[in-house]
Structures are given as C-alpha cells and as structure tokens.
Coordinates of C-alpha atoms in Angstrom, one line a residue:
X756 CA 15.5 10.3 -13.0
X757 CA 18.1 10.3 -10.2
X758 CA 18.1 14.1 -9.9
X759 CA 14.3 14.4 -10.2
X760 CA 13.8 11.7 -7.5
X761 CA 16.1 13.6 -5.1
X762 CA 14.1 16.8 -5.9
X763 CA 10.9 14.9 -4.9
X764 CA 12.5 13.6 -1.7
X765 CA 13.6 17.1 -0.7
X766 CA 10.1 18.5 -1.3
X767 CA 8.6 15.7 0.7
X768 CA 8.5 15.1 4.4
X769 CA 9.4 11.4 4.7
X770 CA 13.2 12.2 5.0
X771 CA 15.1 15.1 6.3
X772 CA 17.5 16.6 3.8
X773 CA 20.5 15.7 5.9
X774 CA 19.4 12.1 5.9
X775 CA 19.6 11.9 2.1
X776 CA 23.0 11.1 0.5
X777 CA 23.5 11.6 -3.2
X778 CA 26.4 9.9 -5.0
X779 CA 27.2 11.2 -8.5
X780 CA 30.4 11.8 -10.5
X781 CA 29.2 15.2 -11.6
X782 CA 30.4 17.9 -9.3
X783 CA 27.9 20.4 -10.4
X784 CA 25.1 18.0 -9.5
X785 CA 26.6 17.5 -6.0
X786 CA 27.1 21.2 -5.4
X787 CA 23.4 21.9 -6.2
X788 CA 22.2 19.4 -3.7
X789 CA 24.8 20.2 -1.1
X790 CA 23.5 23.8 -1.0
X791 CA 20.1 22.3 0.0
X792 CA 21.5 20.4 3.0
X793 CA 21.8 17.0 1.3
X794 CA 24.9 14.9 2.0
X795 CA 26.9 14.4 -1.2
X796 CA 29.8 12.1 -2.4
X797 CA 31.4 10.7 -5.5
X798 CA 31.9 7.4 -3.7
X799 CA 29.0 5.0 -4.3
X800 CA 30.4 2.6 -1.6
X801 CA 30.5 5.3 1.0
X802 CA 26.9 6.3 0.2
X803 CA 25.6 2.7 0.3
X804 CA 27.4 1.6 3.4
X805 CA 25.5 3.7 5.9
X806 CA 22.2 3.7 4.1
X807 CA 19.0 2.1 5.3
X808 CA 17.5 2.3 1.8
X809 CA 19.8 2.1 -1.3
X810 CA 18.3 3.5 -4.4
X811 CA 20.2 2.9 -7.7
X812 CA 19.1 5.2 -10.4
X813 CA 21.4 4.9 -13.4
X814 CA 21.2 4.0 -17.1
X815 CA 20.4 0.3 -17.6
X816 CA 23.8 -0.6 -18.9
X817 CA 25.5 0.8 -15.8
X818 CA 23.4 -1.1 -13.2
X819 CA 25.7 -4.2 -13.1
X820 CA 28.9 -2.2 -12.5
X821 CA 27.3 0.0 -9.9
X822 CA 25.8 -3.0 -8.0
X823 CA 29.0 -5.0 -8.2
X824 CA 30.8 -2.0 -6.9
X825 CA 28.7 -1.6 -3.8
X826 CA 28.1 -5.3 -3.2
X827 CA 30.7 -5.7 -0.5
X828 CA 29.0 -3.1 1.8
X829 CA 25.4 -4.2 1.4
X830 CA 23.8 -5.7 4.4
X831 CA 20.5 -7.5 3.6
X832 CA 19.5 -7.8 7.2
X833 CA 19.1 -4.0 7.6
X834 CA 18.8 -2.5 4.1
X835 CA 16.3 -2.2 1.3
X836 CA 17.4 -2.0 -2.3
X837 CA 15.5 0.0 -5.0
X838 CA 16.6 -0.2 -8.6
X839 CA 15.2 2.3 -11.1
X840 CA 16.3 1.1 -14.6
X841 CA 14.1 0.0 -17.4
X842 CA 14.7 -3.5 -18.7
X843 CA 17.0 -4.8 -15.9
X844 CA 15.5 -8.0 -14.5
X845 CA 15.4 -9.0 -10.9
X846 CA 17.1 -12.3 -11.9
X847 CA 20.1 -10.4 -13.2
X848 CA 20.3 -8.2 -10.1
X849 CA 20.1 -11.2 -7.7
X850 CA 22.8 -13.0 -9.7
X851 CA 25.1 -10.0 -9.5
X852 CA 24.6 -9.6 -5.8
X853 CA 24.2 -13.2 -4.6
X854 CA 23.8 -13.5 -0.9
X855 CA 24.4 -9.7 -0.5
X856 CA 21.1 -8.8 -2.2
X857 CA 18.8 -7.0 0.2
X858 CA 15.0 -7.1 -0.1
X859 CA 14.7 -5.8 -3.7
X860 CA 12.2 -3.5 -5.4
X861 CA 12.1 -2.6 -9.1
X862 CA 10.6 0.8 -9.5
X863 CA 9.7 3.0 -12.5
X864 CA 8.6 6.5 -11.7
X865 CA 8.4 9.4 -14.2
X866 CA 10.0 12.8 -14.3
X867 CA 7.0 14.5 -12.6
X868 CA 8.3 13.0 -9.4
X869 CA 10.1 16.3 -8.8
X870 CA 6.7 18.0 -8.7
X871 CA 5.3 15.2 -6.4
X872 CA 3.1 14.0 -9.3
X873 CA 4.8 10.9 -10.5
X874 CA 3.0 7.7 -11.5
X875 CA 5.4 5.0 -10.1
X876 CA 5.2 1.3 -10.7
X877 CA 6.6 -0.9 -7.9
X878 CA 7.6 -4.5 -8.2
X879 CA 8.5 -6.1 -4.8
X880 CA 11.0 -9.0 -5.1
X881 CA 11.2 -11.3 -2.1
X882 CA 10.1 -8.4 0.1
X883 CA 8.0 -8.5 3.2
X884 CA 4.7 -6.6 3.6
X885 CA 6.3 -4.2 6.0
X886 CA 9.2 -3.4 3.6
X887 CA 6.7 -3.0 0.7
X888 CA 4.7 -0.6 2.8
X889 CA 7.8 1.5 3.5
X890 CA 8.5 1.8 -0.3
X891 CA 4.9 2.6 -1.0
X892 CA 4.9 5.3 1.7
X893 CA 8.0 6.9 0.1
X894 CA 6.6 7.0 -3.4
X895 CA 3.0 7.8 -2.5
X896 CA 4.2 11.1 -1.1
X897 CA 5.6 11.9 -4.5
X898 CA 2.5 11.0 -6.6
X899 CA 0.5 7.9 -7.4
X900 CA 1.7 4.3 -7.2
X901 CA 0.7 0.9 -8.5
X902 CA 2.1 -2.4 -7.2
X903 CA 2.5 -4.7 -10.2
X904 CA 4.5 -7.7 -11.3
X905 CA 7.7 -7.8 -13.2
X906 CA 5.9 -9.0 -16.4
X907 CA 3.9 -5.8 -16.6
X908 CA 6.8 -3.4 -15.7
X909 CA 7.6 -2.7 -19.4
X910 CA 4.0 -1.9 -20.0
X911 CA 3.9 0.5 -17.1
X912 CA 7.0 2.2 -18.3
X913 CA 5.6 3.0 -21.7
X914 CA 2.2 4.0 -20.3
X915 CA 3.5 6.4 -17.6
X916 CA 7.2 7.0 -17.9
X917 CA 7.3 7.3 -21.7
X918 CA 3.6 8.3 -21.5
X919 CA 4.4 11.6 -19.9
X920 CA 6.3 12.6 -23.1
X921 CA 3.3 11.5 -25.2
X922 CA 1.1 13.8 -23.1
X923 CA 3.6 16.6 -23.6
X924 CA 3.3 16.0 -27.4
X925 CA -0.5 16.4 -27.2
X926 CA -0.1 19.6 -25.2
X927 CA 2.3 21.0 -27.8
X928 CA 0.0 20.0 -30.7
X929 CA -3.0 21.6 -29.0
X930 CA -1.1 24.7 -28.1
X931 CA 0.1 25.1 -31.7
X932 CA -3.5 24.6 -32.9
X933 CA -4.5 27.4 -30.5
X934 CA -2.1 29.7 -32.2
X935 CA -3.6 28.9 -35.5
X936 CA -7.0 29.8 -34.0
X937 CA -5.6 33.2 -33.1
X938 CA -4.3 33.0 -29.5
X939 CA -0.9 34.0 -28.4
X940 CA 1.4 31.0 -27.7
X941 CA 1.5 31.5 -24.0
X942 CA -2.3 32.0 -23.8
X943 CA -2.9 28.9 -25.9
X944 CA -0.7 26.8 -23.6
X945 CA -2.4 28.1 -20.5
X946 CA -5.8 27.2 -22.0
X947 CA -4.7 23.7 -22.9
X948 CA -3.2 23.0 -19.5
X949 CA -6.2 24.2 -17.6
X950 CA -8.5 22.2 -19.9
X951 CA -6.5 19.1 -19.1
X952 CA -6.6 19.8 -15.4
X953 CA -10.4 20.0 -15.7
X954 CA -10.6 16.8 -17.6
X955 CA -8.5 15.0 -14.9
X956 CA -10.5 16.4 -12.0
X957 CA -13.8 15.5 -13.7
X958 CA -12.8 11.9 -14.3
X959 CA -11.3 11.4 -10.8
X960 CA -14.2 13.0 -8.9
X961 CA -17.0 11.4 -10.9
X962 CA -15.4 8.0 -11.8
X963 CA -16.8 8.3 -15.2
X964 CA -15.4 6.4 -18.1
X965 CA -13.8 8.9 -20.6
X966 CA -16.3 8.0 -23.3
X967 CA -19.2 8.8 -20.9
X968 CA -17.6 12.1 -20.2
X969 CA -17.2 12.8 -23.9
X970 CA -20.9 12.1 -24.4
X971 CA -21.6 14.9 -21.9
X972 CA -19.8 17.4 -24.2
X973 CA -21.0 16.2 -27.6
X974 CA -24.3 17.3 -29.1
X975 CA -26.0 16.2 -32.4
X976 CA -24.3 18.0 -35.3
X977 CA -22.2 20.0 -32.8
X978 CA -18.6 21.2 -33.2
X979 CA -17.2 18.8 -30.7
X980 CA -18.3 15.6 -32.5
X981 CA -17.0 17.1 -35.8
X982 CA -13.6 17.8 -34.2
X983 CA -13.4 14.3 -32.7
X984 CA -14.4 12.6 -35.9
X985 CA -11.8 14.5 -37.8
X986 CA -9.1 13.5 -35.3
X987 CA -10.2 9.9 -35.6
X988 CA -10.0 10.1 -39.4
X989 CA -6.4 11.0 -38.9
X990 CA -5.9 8.0 -36.7
X991 CA -5.8 9.7 -33.3
X992 CA -6.8 6.7 -31.1
X993 CA -4.9 4.2 -33.3
X994 CA -1.8 6.3 -33.2
X995 CA -1.8 6.6 -29.4
X996 CA -2.2 2.8 -29.0
X997 CA 0.5 2.1 -31.6
X998 CA 2.9 4.5 -29.9
X999 CA 2.3 2.8 -26.6
X1000 CA 2.9 -0.6 -28.0
X1001 CA 6.0 0.6 -29.9
X1002 CA 7.4 1.7 -26.5
X1003 CA 7.4 -2.0 -25.4
X1004 CA 10.2 -2.9 -27.9

C-alpha cells in the first residue's frame, strides 16, 4: 500500500513531487521514486522530522516499532499523523506515542489508489474539522472516501480493500467463462471489463438499486433470468456475503 499510495500522490496535484519524502529500507524502491523527483531516505526519523503530514504505511506488526522510532521528532502542534494498517487501534497508537501523538487518522485505502480510484475509509481521532478536511482533500483526489468510526473500519477493509480482490476474482471467472463461450482470452476480459464499467455508470447516474437495474435486463423466460437463477443455485449471493464476513476475522 505504501508504494501505491505514493504513485497516487505523484499522479495527483495536491503535492509537488519534491515535497513528498519516501522512507523505505529497499533501495530499489527508493531509486524508482527518486527518478521521479521524490525525496527518498532510509531514515524514518529524517523523513518524519520535517513533514507536515506523516503517513505510516507498514505491516500491522511493524507499526509500533516504526512509531516508537519516530516519536522523538513528532510535533503535534504542526503535524498530522495518518496510519494505514489494518487492525491497529487508535488506543494502541496513542499509548505508544503519548503526548507526542499528533492529530491522528486511521485510513484504509485499496490498491487502486495508484490509479486514482481507491475507496478509502477515514477515521478521525481527536482531529479538528480543518484537519479532517485536509485529509479528505488528499484522498478524494485519489478516489472516493467515506468518513466512518473505528468500529466499522474492519468492515470497510473487507468491503473495499479486500473487496477489490473479490471483484478481481469475478472478473477472472467471467473472463474464463467467456473463453468457454468461444472468445479469445484477451477479448473476453475486454468484454467483462467494459460490461462492469457500464454497470457502474448506470448505477451511479441513475441512482437505481442494483435489483431494479437487474429488472430492466430480465424478461420472462429470458436467458438473463436463467443465468441469474443458475448462479444463485450455486450460492452466488450467499458466497459473496460469507466471503465478506470471513474477512472480518
């Protein structure tokens, strides 16, 4: 998520590339971003010390060590802190940082942030409206956002962050079905992707409930209703819901 977030920031207009600093132990990662005018370092402290907005995007089990490492240079009066790590509570973060904890935001984007199409959940923790708007402006440029509470962050993660993988699995399945129907693999994927784009645009522009839109396609004894019913016999809707709920644990 760290690399894809930086990709989104580079493509956006909120920050200049030279105003972004990436800290990472991987030299190859740093070289890639340095070539695009981003400041790079292997020193988390150096990166955090001069930042107005500190974004910690690491695996959940690394959050504590990273935060404790940069704690001495954090200045709550002039900085914001964004933590992107599933399952790490604000209570833990505030305990690790104590009085050095800046206004805090828990954020969960998904990998489409690099294409400016993320769905990002944002949880403000002891943050002002002005600070919250700043974080919203940053992530809104890279897709859609939803302000939520910490209690629903896990649900947001499975619905959108894990959910993008679930959507990919449908695309793969439909594309493979298209091959069975006689299309070349690339053509089948192209058809499926455009069909999904059309479905999204239809729902967004009309505000229709998905079931109402389905009714527009199905006709008595038609092929669409036969296909839908066969999918439901195989547990399509139930499987999706069970998969989402499984992602909560």
